[in-house]
């Protein structure tokens, strides 16, 4: 089960322009809205023992990075006007699905010589014997695994060969490719993927008759106001 190494081309340099501090000293929603109207998105660069800097960046550049193979685990250079280059990673972002647009991102400065934690997606390779010949179904339980390593060693994903996996066969974290450069932080016995029986999955569960509710409970449900829908 070979591990996908971090062989990826360096992304473009992201230009970050420091934002002008409002008169009241606070970056509120109106200030952020003005940035987005101008075609940029507000962002914050922080970490590495340095002060946080409020900046504005091009959302197209950020989207290209998020949609790349390495996604949010991509380490790239940000050029902060007046401060020079810094290596960063996208650690948080707010996305508006209706308008299909980014609202805000957080960029963390990365020290290339210090180990860090990252969540890496698992990629299953092949068709299990248990699916092809034994009528089973492959179930991916752990879609991402948490690892710790140097920034330059973070893989875009981890390949797991499942072709030899039979019916009821299980791949655990302990079965993933372990090396000196990467440490897995999930429990070693955690299930990553397994082949389950389709019959067992489809087997109906006998209906259990509901117990009659006490009169007080019924009254409470009737009189209680409707729960407010969370946004």
Short mmCIF file of C-alpha atoms in Angstrom, two decimals:
data_model
loop_
_atom_site.label_atom_id
_atom_site.label_comp_id
_atom_site.label_asym_id
_atom_site.label_seq_id
_atom_site.Cartn_x
_atom_site.Cartn_y
_atom_site.Cartn_z
CA UNK A 1 0.00 0.00 0.00
CA UNK A 2 2.26 2.81 -1.22
CA UNK A 3 2.05 6.25 0.25
CA UNK A 4 1.49 9.22 -2.04
CA UNK A 5 4.43 11.52 -1.51
CA UNK A 6 4.35 15.28 -1.62
CA UNK A 7 5.46 15.70 -5.23
CA UNK A 8 3.60 18.80 -6.33
CA UNK A 9 4.60 21.90 -8.18
CA UNK A 10 4.92 25.11 -6.23
CA UNK A 11 1.74 27.21 -6.48
CA UNK A 12 1.70 30.83 -7.46
CA UNK A 13 2.68 33.55 -5.02
CA UNK A 14 -0.41 35.10 -3.43
CA UNK A 15 -0.28 38.88 -3.20
CA UNK A 16 -1.61 40.18 0.11
CA UNK A 17 -2.23 43.88 0.63
CA UNK A 18 -2.50 45.05 4.25
CA UNK A 19 -5.96 46.40 5.00
CA UNK A 20 -6.40 49.96 6.20
CA UNK A 21 -7.47 50.05 9.84
CA UNK A 22 -10.93 51.69 10.18
CA UNK A 23 -11.26 54.90 12.21
CA UNK A 24 -12.74 53.00 15.15
CA UNK A 25 -9.90 50.48 15.04
CA UNK A 26 -12.21 47.53 14.33
CA UNK A 27 -12.68 45.45 11.18
CA UNK A 28 -16.47 45.06 11.14
CA UNK A 29 -18.87 43.55 8.61
CA UNK A 30 -19.13 46.78 6.64
CA UNK A 31 -15.35 46.96 6.22
CA UNK A 32 -15.28 43.34 5.04
CA UNK A 33 -18.14 44.01 2.63
CA UNK A 34 -16.23 46.89 1.05
CA UNK A 35 -13.26 44.58 0.47
CA UNK A 36 -15.47 42.01 -1.27
CA UNK A 37 -17.22 44.64 -3.38
CA UNK A 38 -13.76 45.66 -4.64
CA UNK A 39 -13.22 42.08 -5.85
CA UNK A 40 -10.98 40.90 -2.99
CA UNK A 41 -11.61 38.95 0.20
CA UNK A 42 -10.48 39.79 3.74
CA UNK A 43 -7.88 37.53 5.30
CA UNK A 44 -5.66 37.28 8.36
CA UNK A 45 -2.03 36.14 8.38
CA UNK A 46 -0.78 34.97 11.77
CA UNK A 47 1.57 32.59 13.57
CA UNK A 48 5.31 31.93 13.85
CA UNK A 49 5.57 34.29 16.82
CA UNK A 50 4.74 37.35 14.72
CA UNK A 51 1.87 39.80 14.94
CA UNK A 52 -1.32 39.07 13.02
CA UNK A 53 -1.81 41.09 9.87
CA UNK A 54 -5.21 41.87 8.35
CA UNK A 55 -4.88 41.73 4.56
CA UNK A 56 -6.95 41.42 1.40
CA UNK A 57 -6.24 38.80 -1.28
CA UNK A 58 -7.50 37.70 -4.68
CA UNK A 59 -10.21 35.03 -4.18
CA UNK A 60 -9.36 33.44 -7.54
CA UNK A 61 -5.83 32.66 -6.35
CA UNK A 62 -7.15 31.12 -3.13
CA UNK A 63 -9.78 29.03 -4.95
CA UNK A 64 -7.12 27.65 -7.30
CA UNK A 65 -5.16 26.50 -4.24
CA UNK A 66 -8.19 25.02 -2.47
CA UNK A 67 -9.19 23.14 -5.63
CA UNK A 68 -5.67 21.81 -6.26
CA UNK A 69 -4.70 18.21 -5.50
CA UNK A 70 -3.22 19.12 -2.11
CA UNK A 71 -6.09 21.50 -1.29
CA UNK A 72 -5.94 23.29 2.05
CA UNK A 73 -2.74 21.38 2.91
CA UNK A 74 -0.89 23.32 0.21
CA UNK A 75 2.04 25.37 1.49
CA UNK A 76 2.55 28.49 -0.58
CA UNK A 77 4.22 31.91 -0.47
CA UNK A 78 2.23 34.99 0.40
CA UNK A 79 3.76 38.35 -0.47
CA UNK A 80 2.63 40.86 2.13
CA UNK A 81 3.20 44.35 0.78
CA UNK A 82 5.96 45.99 2.78
CA UNK A 83 6.79 42.81 4.73
CA UNK A 84 8.10 40.39 2.12
CA UNK A 85 7.40 36.70 1.55
CA UNK A 86 6.12 34.22 4.11
CA UNK A 87 5.23 30.55 3.71
CA UNK A 88 1.66 29.92 4.79
CA UNK A 89 -1.16 27.40 4.76
CA UNK A 90 -4.92 27.93 4.65
CA UNK A 91 -6.21 26.80 8.05
CA UNK A 92 -9.77 28.13 7.93
CA UNK A 93 -12.10 29.64 5.38
CA UNK A 94 -15.70 30.84 5.15
CA UNK A 95 -17.61 30.01 1.98
CA UNK A 96 -20.97 31.25 0.71
CA UNK A 97 -22.52 28.28 -1.17
CA UNK A 98 -25.49 30.20 -2.59
CA UNK A 99 -23.36 32.89 -4.19
CA UNK A 100 -20.51 30.41 -4.79
CA UNK A 101 -17.94 32.76 -3.27
CA UNK A 102 -15.32 32.95 -0.53
CA UNK A 103 -16.01 35.31 2.35
CA UNK A 104 -12.86 35.14 4.49
CA UNK A 105 -9.72 33.04 5.01
CA UNK A 106 -7.14 32.53 7.75
CA UNK A 107 -3.52 31.99 6.72
CA UNK A 108 -1.03 30.53 9.17
CA UNK A 109 2.70 31.14 8.82
CA UNK A 110 4.56 27.84 8.53
CA UNK A 111 8.04 27.04 9.84
CA UNK A 112 9.39 24.47 7.40
CA UNK A 113 11.76 22.97 10.00
CA UNK A 114 9.06 22.26 12.61
CA UNK A 115 6.64 19.31 12.62
CA UNK A 116 2.96 20.13 12.33
CA UNK A 117 -0.38 18.32 12.33
CA UNK A 118 -2.51 17.91 9.21
CA UNK A 119 -5.57 15.96 8.07
CA UNK A 120 -4.92 14.04 4.85
CA UNK A 121 -7.57 12.30 2.70
CA UNK A 122 -7.45 8.54 2.16
CA UNK A 123 -7.63 7.31 -1.46
CA UNK A 124 -8.69 3.71 -2.05
CA UNK A 125 -7.05 1.96 -5.01
CA UNK A 126 -8.50 -1.06 -6.81
CA UNK A 127 -11.60 -3.25 -6.44
CA UNK A 128 -11.60 -5.63 -3.46
CA UNK A 129 -11.91 -9.39 -4.02
CA UNK A 130 -14.75 -9.31 -1.51
CA UNK A 131 -16.69 -6.98 -3.80
CA UNK A 132 -15.76 -8.57 -7.13
CA UNK A 133 -16.19 -12.25 -6.21
CA UNK A 134 -17.99 -12.43 -2.86
CA UNK A 135 -20.87 -9.99 -3.24
CA UNK A 136 -19.68 -7.54 -0.61
CA UNK A 137 -19.65 -3.76 -0.50
CA UNK A 138 -16.65 -1.57 0.19
CA UNK A 139 -17.21 0.96 2.97
CA UNK A 140 -14.76 3.81 3.54
CA UNK A 141 -15.05 4.66 7.24
CA UNK A 142 -12.14 7.03 7.77
CA UNK A 143 -12.05 9.49 4.88
CA UNK A 144 -9.18 11.46 6.40
CA UNK A 145 -6.38 10.55 8.77
CA UNK A 146 -4.57 12.94 11.04
CA UNK A 147 -0.80 12.94 10.76
CA UNK A 148 2.17 14.82 12.14
CA UNK A 149 5.28 15.55 10.09
CA UNK A 150 7.42 18.31 8.64
CA UNK A 151 5.46 20.64 6.32
CA UNK A 152 7.42 19.50 3.28
CA UNK A 153 6.48 15.86 3.92
CA UNK A 154 2.70 16.32 4.00
CA UNK A 155 1.23 14.09 1.25
CA UNK A 156 -1.69 15.28 -0.86
CA UNK A 157 -3.40 11.96 -0.02
CA UNK A 158 -2.56 8.46 1.14
CA UNK A 159 -3.09 5.59 -1.32
CA UNK A 160 -4.50 2.37 0.11
CA UNK A 161 -4.53 -0.74 -2.12
CA UNK A 162 -7.72 -2.68 -1.33
CA UNK A 163 -7.62 -5.26 -4.15
CA UNK A 164 -6.79 -8.17 -1.80
CA UNK A 165 -9.47 -7.27 0.74
CA UNK A 166 -11.99 -10.11 1.12
CA UNK A 167 -15.51 -10.17 2.55
CA UNK A 168 -15.42 -8.85 6.14
CA UNK A 169 -11.82 -7.83 5.59
CA UNK A 170 -10.67 -4.69 7.42
CA UNK A 171 -7.93 -2.13 6.84
CA UNK A 172 -6.93 -0.28 9.99
CA UNK A 173 -4.67 2.68 10.64
CA UNK A 174 -1.97 0.21 11.63
CA UNK A 175 -2.10 -1.19 8.06
CA UNK A 176 -1.33 2.18 6.47
CA UNK A 177 2.21 2.79 5.21
CA UNK A 178 4.26 3.92 8.19
CA UNK A 179 7.56 5.70 7.70
CA UNK A 180 10.02 7.67 9.74
CA UNK A 181 8.83 10.96 8.27
CA UNK A 182 5.11 10.63 9.08
CA UNK A 183 3.42 9.83 12.39
CA UNK A 184 -0.25 8.78 12.42
CA UNK A 185 -2.23 10.32 15.27
CA UNK A 186 -5.44 8.28 14.95
CA UNK A 187 -5.77 5.11 17.04
CA UNK A 188 -3.84 2.25 15.41
CA UNK A 189 -6.90 -0.04 15.59
CA UNK A 190 -9.27 2.52 14.02
CA UNK A 191 -11.03 1.15 10.93
CA UNK A 192 -10.11 2.93 7.70
CA UNK A 193 -12.13 0.74 5.30
CA UNK A 194 -13.81 -2.67 5.29
CA UNK A 195 -15.85 -4.94 3.03
CA UNK A 196 -19.30 -5.61 4.47
CA UNK A 197 -22.04 -8.03 3.44
CA UNK A 198 -24.73 -6.40 1.34
CA UNK A 199 -27.31 -8.83 2.75
CA UNK A 200 -26.45 -7.84 6.29
CA UNK A 201 -26.72 -4.16 5.36
CA UNK A 202 -30.10 -4.65 3.67
CA UNK A 203 -31.60 -6.91 6.34
CA UNK A 204 -34.76 -5.22 7.68
CA UNK A 205 -34.99 -4.40 11.36
CA UNK A 206 -38.16 -5.53 13.12
CA UNK A 207 -40.36 -2.61 14.05
CA UNK A 208 -40.68 -2.01 17.77
CA UNK A 209 -44.11 -0.71 18.82
CA UNK A 210 -43.83 2.73 20.37
CA UNK A 211 -44.77 2.97 24.01
CA UNK A 212 -47.73 5.20 24.79
CA UNK A 213 -46.64 8.64 25.99
CA UNK A 214 -47.88 9.91 29.34
CA UNK A 215 -50.63 12.51 29.10
CA UNK A 216 -48.33 15.15 30.60
CA UNK A 217 -45.76 14.57 27.86
CA UNK A 218 -48.39 14.95 25.17
CA UNK A 219 -49.58 18.19 26.64
CA UNK A 220 -46.04 19.51 26.86
CA UNK A 221 -45.46 18.77 23.15
CA UNK A 222 -48.73 20.42 22.19
CA UNK A 223 -48.16 23.55 24.18
CA UNK A 224 -44.44 23.94 23.42
CA UNK A 225 -43.56 26.57 20.78
CA UNK A 226 -41.96 25.37 17.55
CA UNK A 227 -38.17 25.15 17.75
CA UNK A 228 -36.36 27.96 16.00
CA UNK A 229 -34.58 26.79 12.90
CA UNK A 230 -30.86 27.34 13.06
CA UNK A 231 -29.30 29.17 10.23
#
